[in-house]
Amino acid sequence: MGFGVALLLGLLYTLHPVLREAIRALNTVLQSISVLIWIVVLVMVFGVLSPLPPILVASLVALPIVLAAVVAGLDSSSRKLAELATMLGANKLQYYRDFLLPSLAPSLAGATRSALGAALRISVVAEAFGSSGGIGYMIANYYNLAEPRGVFAWGTILVVVMILLDKLLLEPLEKRAARWSIEA
Amino acid sequence: MEHRGIALRVTSIYKSFGGRLVLNGVSIEARRGEVVAIVGPNGSGKTTLLRIIAGLEKPDKGRVEIHGRALLVFQENLLLPWKKLRDNIALGLVYAGLPRREIERKVSEAAKLLGLTEYLDKYPWQVSGGTARKAAIARILVLDPDILLLDEPLAGLDIRTRRALLERIVAIAHEKGKTVIVVDHSVEAVAPYADRIYIMSYPPTRVEASIDLRKTEPGKRLSLVYGVLSELGRRETLGTTRGEPRAGT
């Protein structure tokens, strides 16, 4: 969700200088809001039993990381690519489809790797605060029952899941996307 | 006809960036089928001049008269790494809505002309810098421009690749009647291949010398240009590119 919203904001970023400044400001605000605030507010809004707070918190944590990467990618490549697209006679849609969006792949892949790691870690905290399931909930549950073995077991599962996700999916994805860097 | 044979005429172009005058009344011209080299030090506004000719930049003052279509090959290759060379070269033809068979024919023709045929199914990150450069040129060449603008096409290439590339560019200009404007910072690289060479001054840039090389044998062109550069006291500033052997050695 954070990824999709970041991409959408990134596209808006290319449309007008005013939008560009607004999106930069929005990202600064998002980066400065504590995760704790998001968790408390979302649990209050959706309730303890809702599965939404962990999902939304993960998205809100991922969003500024991915958005910063999208903005950096756009700033570094869009002018020259836009000129090339013009030179070749591409229309706006062709420019976005063939040039701009694929050119964001390397920075997006790197940011996704960081964002997903951060989002997973934070979503566990959100689950512990207010949820009826998930690794965070189980860790909090065993903590309340004073069962350290349960806490360590679920903690280990979390670490293994994160390592597997990184090594089997995110790292290969990042390496593959690095080939898509436009060379001078 | 008054302009018979003239492909490009740039008259008294002025351009400033942030209050800093870069082009100070630059005038150049090129005839059809000519290879024209514009040589000047780094930062002398050569790229800006090409961008003005290509319509990517507007001059503050002056006139650009183009007979036909002028397309620029950027200093950076800007090949799309997610597309094979074949698809990179075909991009402009696809956007022009040409039938697939026609696109394939034009791409093959351009690839043959530039010695790219065996690399067409490779991705840009699988080929050398020289091959990528040729593909960037082919991508513009298939669009059949009347004037081909090349911004430092030799940058980063070894001396052998430079020569091979320039020989092909000269052949394209002379055989297909294309006007080629090539910008570089070293006279040695381009003088033996150019029909005319413009020497640019330090910024704010003006044309310091225009040398017609058409009646001079390719092997003697560099000496002629060196003679002019010596008179201008510029030989050292526009001579051998650092770390590269001189042409013919």
GROMACS .gro file of C-alpha atoms in nm:
model
  433
    1MET     CA    1   0.000   0.000   0.000
    2GLY     CA    2   0.282   0.240   0.097
    3PHE     CA    3   0.460   0.144  -0.224
    4GLY     CA    4   0.156   0.219  -0.440
    5VAL     CA    5   0.083   0.552  -0.274
    6ALA     CA    6   0.451   0.653  -0.303
    7LEU     CA    7   0.447   0.573  -0.674
    8LEU     CA    8   0.128   0.770  -0.726
    9LEU     CA    9   0.270   1.069  -0.539
   10GLY     CA   10   0.586   1.030  -0.748
   11LEU     CA   11   0.382   1.062  -1.066
   12LEU     CA   12   0.208   1.371  -0.931
   13TYR     CA   13   0.553   1.507  -0.846
   14THR     CA   14   0.639   1.521  -1.218
   15LEU     CA   15   0.331   1.722  -1.312
   16HIS     CA   16   0.379   2.066  -1.160
   17PRO     CA   17   0.637   2.257  -0.952
   18VAL     CA   18   0.372   2.336  -0.687
   19LEU     CA   19   0.289   1.967  -0.649
   20ARG     CA   20   0.662   1.896  -0.632
   21GLU     CA   21   0.707   2.130  -0.336
   22ALA     CA   22   0.388   2.002  -0.166
   23ILE     CA   23   0.503   1.640  -0.196
   24ARG     CA   24   0.849   1.725  -0.063
   25ALA     CA   25   0.684   1.898   0.236
   26LEU     CA   26   0.447   1.605   0.290
   27ASN     CA   27   0.737   1.364   0.297
   28THR     CA   28   0.922   1.575   0.553
   29VAL     CA   29   0.611   1.571   0.774
   30LEU     CA   30   0.564   1.194   0.731
   31GLN     CA   31   0.928   1.129   0.821
   32SER     CA   32   0.901   1.337   1.137
   33ILE     CA   33   0.590   1.166   1.283
   34SER     CA   34   0.677   0.906   1.546
   35VAL     CA   35   0.560   0.550   1.480
   36LEU     CA   36   0.416   0.545   1.831
   37ILE     CA   37   0.178   0.826   1.738
   38TRP     CA   38   0.056   0.634   1.430
   39ILE     CA   39   0.003   0.317   1.636
   40VAL     CA   40  -0.190   0.488   1.916
   41VAL     CA   41  -0.407   0.692   1.679
   42LEU     CA   42  -0.486   0.399   1.450
   43VAL     CA   43  -0.569   0.164   1.738
   44MET     CA   44  -0.798   0.433   1.878
   45VAL     CA   45  -0.967   0.479   1.540
   46PHE     CA   46  -1.003   0.114   1.432
   47GLY     CA   47  -1.007  -0.063   1.766
   48VAL     CA   48  -0.786  -0.326   1.925
   49LEU     CA   49  -0.941  -0.619   1.739
   50SER     CA   50  -0.910  -0.470   1.393
   51PRO     CA   51  -0.636  -0.608   1.166
   52LEU     CA   52  -0.601  -0.263   1.004
   53PRO     CA   53  -0.366  -0.078   1.245
   54PRO     CA   54  -0.060  -0.302   1.183
   55ILE     CA   55  -0.119  -0.290   0.806
   56LEU     CA   56  -0.163   0.087   0.801
   57VAL     CA   57   0.132   0.149   1.031
   58ALA     CA   58   0.354  -0.066   0.808
   59SER     CA   59   0.236   0.133   0.506
   60LEU     CA   60   0.294   0.467   0.677
   61VAL     CA   61   0.645   0.361   0.775
   62ALA     CA   62   0.724   0.240   0.421
   63LEU     CA   63   0.570   0.539   0.245
   64PRO     CA   64   0.831   0.811   0.322
   65ILE     CA   65   1.121   0.572   0.254
   66VAL     CA   66   0.985   0.473  -0.086
   67LEU     CA   67   0.870   0.826  -0.167
   68ALA     CA   68   1.216   0.969  -0.092
   69ALA     CA   69   1.367   0.714  -0.333
   70VAL     CA   70   1.109   0.790  -0.603
   71VAL     CA   71   1.173   1.164  -0.570
   72ALA     CA   72   1.551   1.116  -0.583
   73GLY     CA   73   1.514   0.892  -0.889
   74LEU     CA   74   1.291   1.145  -1.063
   75ASP     CA   75   1.521   1.436  -0.982
   76SER     CA   76   1.824   1.258  -1.123
   77SER     CA   77   1.681   1.125  -1.445
   78SER     CA   78   1.362   1.288  -1.556
   79ARG     CA   79   1.487   1.595  -1.750
   80LYS     CA   80   1.728   1.415  -1.983
   81LEU     CA   81   1.490   1.126  -2.033
   82ALA     CA   82   1.205   1.366  -2.105
   83GLU     CA   83   1.417   1.542  -2.367
   84LEU     CA   84   1.513   1.212  -2.526
   85ALA     CA   85   1.149   1.102  -2.532
   86THR     CA   86   1.056   1.433  -2.697
   87MET     CA   87   1.334   1.389  -2.952
   88LEU     CA   88   1.201   1.043  -3.036
   89GLY     CA   89   0.842   1.165  -3.066
   90ALA     CA   90   0.696   0.990  -2.760
   91ASN     CA   91   0.368   1.118  -2.623
   92LYS     CA   92   0.308   1.166  -2.249
   93LEU     CA   93   0.177   0.813  -2.193
   94GLN     CA   94   0.463   0.655  -2.388
   95TYR     CA   95   0.708   0.867  -2.189
   96TYR     CA   96   0.571   0.743  -1.856
   97ARG     CA   97   0.540   0.381  -1.972
   98ASP     CA   98   0.868   0.337  -2.161
   99PHE     CA   99   1.101   0.585  -1.991
  100LEU     CA  100   1.006   0.725  -1.654
  101LEU     CA  101   0.851   0.433  -1.465
  102PRO     CA  102   1.113   0.172  -1.560
  103SER     CA  103   1.390   0.423  -1.480
  104LEU     CA  104   1.270   0.429  -1.120
  105ALA     CA  105   1.321   0.054  -1.077
  106PRO     CA  106   1.675   0.066  -0.929
  107SER     CA  107   1.594   0.327  -0.665
  108LEU     CA  108   1.257   0.165  -0.594
  109ALA     CA  109   1.408  -0.179  -0.545
  110GLY     CA  110   1.663  -0.046  -0.296
  111ALA     CA  111   1.399   0.154  -0.111
  112THR     CA  112   1.157  -0.141  -0.107
  113ARG     CA  113   1.421  -0.352   0.061
  114SER     CA  114   1.473  -0.094   0.336
  115ALA     CA  115   1.105  -0.006   0.363
  116LEU     CA  116   0.981  -0.364   0.386
  117GLY     CA  117   1.232  -0.444   0.661
  118ALA     CA  118   1.132  -0.136   0.858
  119ALA     CA  119   0.760  -0.194   0.798
  120LEU     CA  120   0.779  -0.556   0.917
  121ARG     CA  121   0.962  -0.461   1.235
  122ILE     CA  122   0.718  -0.179   1.309
  123SER     CA  123   0.407  -0.383   1.226
  124VAL     CA  124   0.513  -0.632   1.493
  125VAL     CA  125   0.509  -0.348   1.748
  126ALA     CA  126   0.167  -0.240   1.622
  127GLU     CA  127   0.039  -0.597   1.660
  128ALA     CA  128   0.167  -0.602   2.015
  129PHE     CA  129  -0.018  -0.280   2.094
  130GLY     CA  130  -0.351  -0.363   1.950
  131SER     CA  131  -0.431  -0.673   1.750
  132SER     CA  132  -0.577  -1.018   1.790
  133GLY     CA  133  -0.312  -1.203   1.591
  134GLY     CA  134   0.031  -1.194   1.430
  135ILE     CA  135   0.385  -1.234   1.557
  136GLY     CA  136   0.374  -0.912   1.760
  137TYR     CA  137   0.053  -1.022   1.929
  138MET     CA  138   0.205  -1.363   2.014
  139ILE     CA  139   0.521  -1.205   2.155
  140ALA     CA  140   0.313  -0.967   2.370
  141ASN     CA  141   0.089  -1.257   2.477
  142TYR     CA  142   0.382  -1.473   2.594
  143TYR     CA  143   0.531  -1.167   2.766
  144ASN     CA  144   0.206  -1.119   2.962
  145LEU     CA  145   0.209  -1.489   3.054
  146ALA     CA  146   0.572  -1.450   3.170
  147GLU     CA  147   0.681  -1.719   2.918
  148PRO     CA  148   1.024  -1.613   2.789
  149ARG     CA  149   1.057  -1.929   2.575
  150GLY     CA  150   0.748  -1.827   2.378
  151VAL     CA  151   0.883  -1.473   2.338
  152PHE     CA  152   1.218  -1.604   2.207
  153ALA     CA  153   1.053  -1.862   1.981
  154TRP     CA  154   0.831  -1.604   1.810
  155GLY     CA  155   1.118  -1.354   1.801
  156THR     CA  156   1.331  -1.615   1.624
  157ILE     CA  157   1.053  -1.687   1.376
  158LEU     CA  158   1.035  -1.313   1.299
  159VAL     CA  159   1.410  -1.291   1.238
  160VAL     CA  160   1.412  -1.603   1.016
  161VAL     CA  161   1.117  -1.474   0.812
  162MET     CA  162   1.291  -1.142   0.762
  163ILE     CA  163   1.622  -1.300   0.660
  164LEU     CA  164   1.451  -1.538   0.416
  165LEU     CA  165   1.247  -1.256   0.265
  166ASP     CA  166   1.559  -1.044   0.223
  167LYS     CA  167   1.786  -1.313   0.081
  168LEU     CA  168   1.535  -1.493  -0.138
  169LEU     CA  169   1.334  -1.202  -0.270
  170LEU     CA  170   1.453  -0.851  -0.195
  171GLU     CA  171   1.829  -0.884  -0.249
  172PRO     CA  172   1.794  -1.065  -0.588
  173LEU     CA  173   1.531  -0.809  -0.687
  174GLU     CA  174   1.763  -0.522  -0.601
  175LYS     CA  175   2.054  -0.679  -0.794
  176ARG     CA  176   1.835  -0.737  -1.097
  177ALA     CA  177   1.695  -0.384  -1.085
  178ALA     CA  178   2.048  -0.238  -1.060
  179ARG     CA  179   2.097  -0.341  -1.424
  180TRP     CA  180   1.830  -0.092  -1.515
  181SER     CA  181   2.036   0.208  -1.408
  182ILE     CA  182   2.069   0.438  -1.704
  183GLU     CA  183   2.438   0.483  -1.776
  184ALA     CA  184   2.591   0.796  -1.910
  185MET     CA  185   1.808   2.970  -5.490
  186GLU     CA  186   1.981   3.169  -5.222
  187HIS     CA  187   2.013   2.888  -4.970
  188ARG     CA  188   2.095   2.611  -5.213
  189GLY     CA  189   2.312   2.358  -5.036
  190ILE     CA  190   2.285   2.521  -4.696
  191ALA     CA  191   2.146   2.284  -4.434
  192LEU     CA  192   2.198   2.496  -4.127
  193ARG     CA  193   2.270   2.860  -4.060
  194VAL     CA  194   2.308   2.992  -3.708
  195THR     CA  195   2.338   3.370  -3.691
  196SER     CA  196   2.459   3.574  -3.394
  197ILE     CA  197   2.332   3.351  -3.116
  198TYR     CA  198   2.347   3.488  -2.762
  199LYS     CA  199   2.266   3.279  -2.457
  200SER     CA  200   2.309   3.348  -2.085
  201PHE     CA  201   2.250   3.127  -1.785
  202GLY     CA  202   2.185   3.303  -1.455
  203GLY     CA  203   2.334   3.629  -1.580
  204ARG     CA  204   2.647   3.457  -1.711
  205LEU     CA  205   2.693   3.505  -2.085
  206VAL     CA  206   2.780   3.170  -2.243
  207LEU     CA  207   2.729   3.221  -2.617
  208ASN     CA  208   2.841   3.561  -2.736
  209GLY     CA  209   2.712   3.610  -3.088
  210VAL     CA  210   2.801   3.270  -3.231
  211SER     CA  211   2.747   3.218  -3.603
  212ILE     CA  212   2.805   2.895  -3.792
  213GLU     CA  213   2.677   2.730  -4.105
  214ALA     CA  214   2.680   2.385  -4.261
  215ARG     CA  215   2.605   2.257  -4.607
  216ARG     CA  216   2.418   1.941  -4.699
  217GLY     CA  217   2.634   1.630  -4.672
  218GLU     CA  218   2.905   1.812  -4.477
  219VAL     CA  219   3.072   1.700  -4.157
  220VAL     CA  220   3.120   2.009  -3.944
  221ALA     CA  221   3.322   1.995  -3.625
  222ILE     CA  222   3.280   2.246  -3.346
  223VAL     CA  223   3.580   2.240  -3.115
  224GLY     CA  224   3.624   2.435  -2.797
  225PRO     CA  225   3.731   2.398  -2.436
  226ASN     CA  226   3.506   2.239  -2.177
  227GLY     CA  227   3.237   2.477  -2.061
  228SER     CA  228   3.248   2.686  -2.377
  229GLY     CA  229   2.882   2.633  -2.457
  230LYS     CA  230   2.919   2.378  -2.735
  231THR     CA  231   2.646   2.159  -2.591
  232THR     CA  232   2.423   2.463  -2.541
  233LEU     CA  233   2.472   2.553  -2.908
  234LEU     CA  234   2.370   2.201  -3.016
  235ARG     CA  235   2.070   2.212  -2.783
  236ILE     CA  236   1.963   2.543  -2.937
  237ILE     CA  237   1.993   2.397  -3.287
  238ALA     CA  238   1.792   2.090  -3.175
  239GLY     CA  239   1.521   2.316  -3.033
  240LEU     CA  240   1.574   2.202  -2.674
  241GLU     CA  241   1.693   2.546  -2.564
  242LYS     CA  242   1.587   2.892  -2.678
  243PRO     CA  243   1.851   3.153  -2.758
  244ASP     CA  244   1.826   3.494  -2.592
  245LYS     CA  245   1.899   3.654  -2.927
  246GLY     CA  246   1.990   3.537  -3.274
  247ARG     CA  247   1.852   3.319  -3.548
  248VAL     CA  248   1.862   2.948  -3.628
  249GLU     CA  249   1.772   2.854  -3.981
  250ILE     CA  250   1.735   2.481  -4.044
  251HIS     CA  251   1.659   2.325  -4.380
  252GLY     CA  252   1.512   1.990  -4.284
  253ARG     CA  253   1.501   1.817  -3.945
  254ALA     CA  254   1.781   1.834  -3.691
  255LEU     CA  255   1.805   1.564  -3.422
  256LEU     CA  256   2.051   1.546  -3.137
  257VAL     CA  257   2.243   1.246  -3.007
  258PHE     CA  258   2.303   1.335  -2.644
  259GLN     CA  259   2.643   1.327  -2.480
  260GLU     CA  260   2.512   1.049  -2.258
  261ASN     CA  261   2.399   0.737  -2.442
  262LEU     CA  262   2.073   0.723  -2.247
  263LEU     CA  263   1.995   0.378  -2.380
  264LEU     CA  264   1.705   0.221  -2.196
  265PRO     CA  265   1.860  -0.075  -2.013
  266TRP     CA  266   1.527  -0.259  -1.994
  267LYS     CA  267   1.512  -0.281  -2.371
  268LYS     CA  268   1.736  -0.470  -2.614
  269LEU     CA  269   1.946  -0.261  -2.854
  270ARG     CA  270   1.700  -0.354  -3.131
  271ASP     CA  271   1.410  -0.207  -2.933
  272ASN     CA  272   1.610   0.097  -2.826
  273ILE     CA  273   1.692   0.177  -3.187
  274ALA     CA  274   1.330   0.119  -3.293
  275LEU     CA  275   1.174   0.350  -3.030
  276GLY     CA  276   1.125   0.658  -3.248
  277LEU     CA  277   0.991   0.446  -3.534
  278VAL     CA  278   0.737   0.282  -3.304
  279TYR     CA  279   0.621   0.624  -3.183
  280ALA     CA  280   0.590   0.736  -3.545
  281GLY     CA  281   0.347   0.447  -3.597
  282LEU     CA  282   0.541   0.270  -3.871
  283PRO     CA  283   0.444  -0.089  -3.961
  284ARG     CA  284   0.646  -0.356  -3.783
  285ARG     CA  285   0.812  -0.485  -4.100
  286GLU     CA  286   0.922  -0.134  -4.195
  287ILE     CA  287   1.063  -0.081  -3.846
  288GLU     CA  288   1.261  -0.405  -3.866
  289ARG     CA  289   1.398  -0.310  -4.206
  290LYS     CA  290   1.511   0.034  -4.091
  291VAL     CA  291   1.665  -0.099  -3.771
  292SER     CA  292   1.857  -0.367  -3.961
  293GLU     CA  293   1.978  -0.111  -4.213
  294ALA     CA  294   2.103   0.130  -3.946
  295ALA     CA  295   2.261  -0.157  -3.751
  296LYS     CA  296   2.446  -0.272  -4.063
  297LEU     CA  297   2.565   0.080  -4.134
  298LEU     CA  298   2.709   0.118  -3.785
  299GLY     CA  299   2.831  -0.240  -3.740
  300LEU     CA  300   2.574  -0.332  -3.478
  301THR     CA  301   2.399  -0.629  -3.637
  302GLU     CA  302   2.544  -0.894  -3.404
  303TYR     CA  303   2.450  -0.693  -3.093
  304LEU     CA  304   2.087  -0.619  -3.172
  305ASP     CA  305   1.953  -0.881  -2.931
  306LYS     CA  306   2.176  -0.773  -2.644
  307TYR     CA  307   2.083  -0.536  -2.365
  308PRO     CA  308   2.280  -0.211  -2.323
  309TRP     CA  309   2.449  -0.343  -2.009
  310GLN     CA  310   2.580  -0.641  -2.206
  311VAL     CA  311   2.776  -0.436  -2.463
  312SER     CA  312   3.085  -0.213  -2.464
  313GLY     CA  313   3.075   0.167  -2.442
  314GLY     CA  314   3.156   0.196  -2.813
  315THR     CA  315   2.872  -0.033  -2.914
  316ALA     CA  316   2.632   0.152  -2.684
  317ARG     CA  317   2.742   0.481  -2.843
  318LYS     CA  318   2.676   0.345  -3.190
  319ALA     CA  319   2.332   0.225  -3.079
  320ALA     CA  320   2.252   0.573  -2.945
  321ILE     CA  321   2.350   0.717  -3.284
  322ALA     CA  322   2.152   0.448  -3.470
  323ARG     CA  323   1.843   0.530  -3.261
  324ILE     CA  324   1.847   0.882  -3.406
  325LEU     CA  325   1.973   0.785  -3.751
  326VAL     CA  326   1.673   0.556  -3.820
  327LEU     CA  327   1.452   0.864  -3.792
  328ASP     CA  328   1.624   0.992  -4.104
  329PRO     CA  329   1.720   1.341  -3.983
  330ASP     CA  330   1.862   1.584  -4.237
  331ILE     CA  331   2.103   1.714  -3.975
  332LEU     CA  332   2.261   1.483  -3.721
  333LEU     CA  333   2.388   1.663  -3.412
  334LEU     CA  334   2.648   1.467  -3.215
  335ASP     CA  335   2.744   1.594  -2.872
  336GLU     CA  336   3.091   1.461  -2.783
  337PRO     CA  337   3.026   1.123  -2.948
  338LEU     CA  338   3.384   1.013  -2.883
  339ALA     CA  339   3.385   1.066  -2.507
  340GLY     CA  340   3.506   0.760  -2.321
  341LEU     CA  341   3.599   0.564  -2.633
  342ASP     CA  342   3.943   0.428  -2.711
  343ILE     CA  343   4.134   0.567  -3.008
  344ARG     CA  344   4.054   0.273  -3.239
  345THR     CA  345   3.682   0.286  -3.169
  346ARG     CA  346   3.689   0.665  -3.216
  347ARG     CA  347   3.842   0.633  -3.559
  348ALA     CA  348   3.607   0.356  -3.665
  349LEU     CA  349   3.305   0.550  -3.544
  350LEU     CA  350   3.411   0.874  -3.714
  351GLU     CA  351   3.484   0.692  -4.040
  352ARG     CA  352   3.132   0.549  -4.034
  353ILE     CA  353   2.983   0.889  -3.953
  354VAL     CA  354   3.171   1.049  -4.244
  355ALA     CA  355   3.051   0.770  -4.474
  356ILE     CA  356   2.690   0.827  -4.364
  357ALA     CA  357   2.720   1.201  -4.422
  358HIS     CA  358   2.876   1.173  -4.765
  359GLU     CA  359   2.679   0.875  -4.898
  360LYS     CA  360   2.337   0.968  -4.759
  361GLY     CA  361   2.372   1.344  -4.791
  362LYS     CA  362   2.326   1.401  -4.419
  363THR     CA  363   2.478   1.701  -4.251
  364VAL     CA  364   2.667   1.604  -3.939
  365ILE     CA  365   2.757   1.855  -3.669
  366VAL     CA  366   2.998   1.702  -3.424
  367VAL     CA  367   3.112   1.870  -3.107
  368ASP     CA  368   3.435   1.780  -2.929
  369HIS     CA  369   3.703   1.940  -2.716
  370SER     CA  370   3.997   1.796  -2.909
  371VAL     CA  371   4.088   1.895  -3.264
  372GLU     CA  372   4.298   1.583  -3.306
  373ALA     CA  373   3.997   1.361  -3.270
  374VAL     CA  374   3.782   1.531  -3.531
  375ALA     CA  375   3.998   1.740  -3.768
  376PRO     CA  376   4.099   1.453  -4.000
  377TYR     CA  377   3.733   1.370  -4.061
  378ALA     CA  378   3.571   1.713  -4.082
  379ASP     CA  379   3.491   1.917  -4.392
  380ARG     CA  380   3.485   2.232  -4.186
  381ILE     CA  381   3.592   2.309  -3.835
  382TYR     CA  382   3.487   2.591  -3.606
  383ILE     CA  383   3.720   2.686  -3.323
  384MET     CA  384   3.535   2.829  -3.026
  385SER     CA  385   3.688   3.072  -2.779
  386TYR     CA  386   3.678   3.053  -2.400
  387PRO     CA  387   3.347   3.175  -2.256
  388PRO     CA  388   3.175   3.402  -2.328
  389THR     CA  389   3.208   3.200  -2.645
  390ARG     CA  390   3.239   3.328  -2.997
  391VAL     CA  391   3.374   3.162  -3.311
  392GLU     CA  392   3.747   3.229  -3.316
  393ALA     CA  393   3.817   3.061  -3.649
  394SER     CA  394   3.632   2.880  -3.924
  395ILE     CA  395   3.853   2.650  -4.128
  396ASP     CA  396   3.741   2.498  -4.456
  397LEU     CA  397   3.906   2.158  -4.485
  398ARG     CA  398   3.726   2.025  -4.792
  399LYS     CA  399   4.014   2.086  -5.030
  400THR     CA  400   4.276   1.958  -4.788
  401GLU     CA  401   4.370   1.588  -4.783
  402PRO     CA  402   4.253   1.414  -4.462
  403GLY     CA  403   4.615   1.343  -4.365
  404LYS     CA  404   4.708   1.713  -4.385
  405ARG     CA  405   4.403   1.860  -4.217
  406LEU     CA  406   4.539   1.841  -3.867
  407SER     CA  407   4.856   2.033  -3.964
  408LEU     CA  408   4.643   2.301  -4.121
  409VAL     CA  409   4.428   2.331  -3.809
  410TYR     CA  410   4.737   2.333  -3.588
  411GLY     CA  411   4.873   2.620  -3.794
  412VAL     CA  412   4.559   2.821  -3.729
  413LEU     CA  413   4.558   2.727  -3.361
  414SER     CA  414   4.922   2.835  -3.326
  415GLU     CA  415   4.836   3.172  -3.475
  416LEU     CA  416   4.556   3.201  -3.221
  417GLY     CA  417   4.786   3.085  -2.940
  418ARG     CA  418   4.544   2.800  -2.872
  419ARG     CA  419   4.736   2.491  -2.977
  420GLU     CA  420   4.791   2.363  -2.626
  421THR     CA  421   4.431   2.417  -2.516
  422LEU     CA  422   4.268   2.223  -2.797
  423GLY     CA  423   4.534   1.966  -2.878
  424THR     CA  424   4.588   1.617  -2.751
  425THR     CA  425   4.326   1.489  -2.513
  426ARG     CA  426   4.496   1.403  -2.184
  427GLY     CA  427   4.646   1.054  -2.178
  428GLU     CA  428   4.569   0.973  -2.540
  429PRO     CA  429   4.817   0.923  -2.820
  430ARG     CA  430   4.817   1.176  -3.100
  431ALA     CA  431   4.646   1.080  -3.421
  432GLY     CA  432   4.876   0.896  -3.654
  433THR     CA  433   5.124   0.791  -3.386
   0.00000   0.00000   0.00000
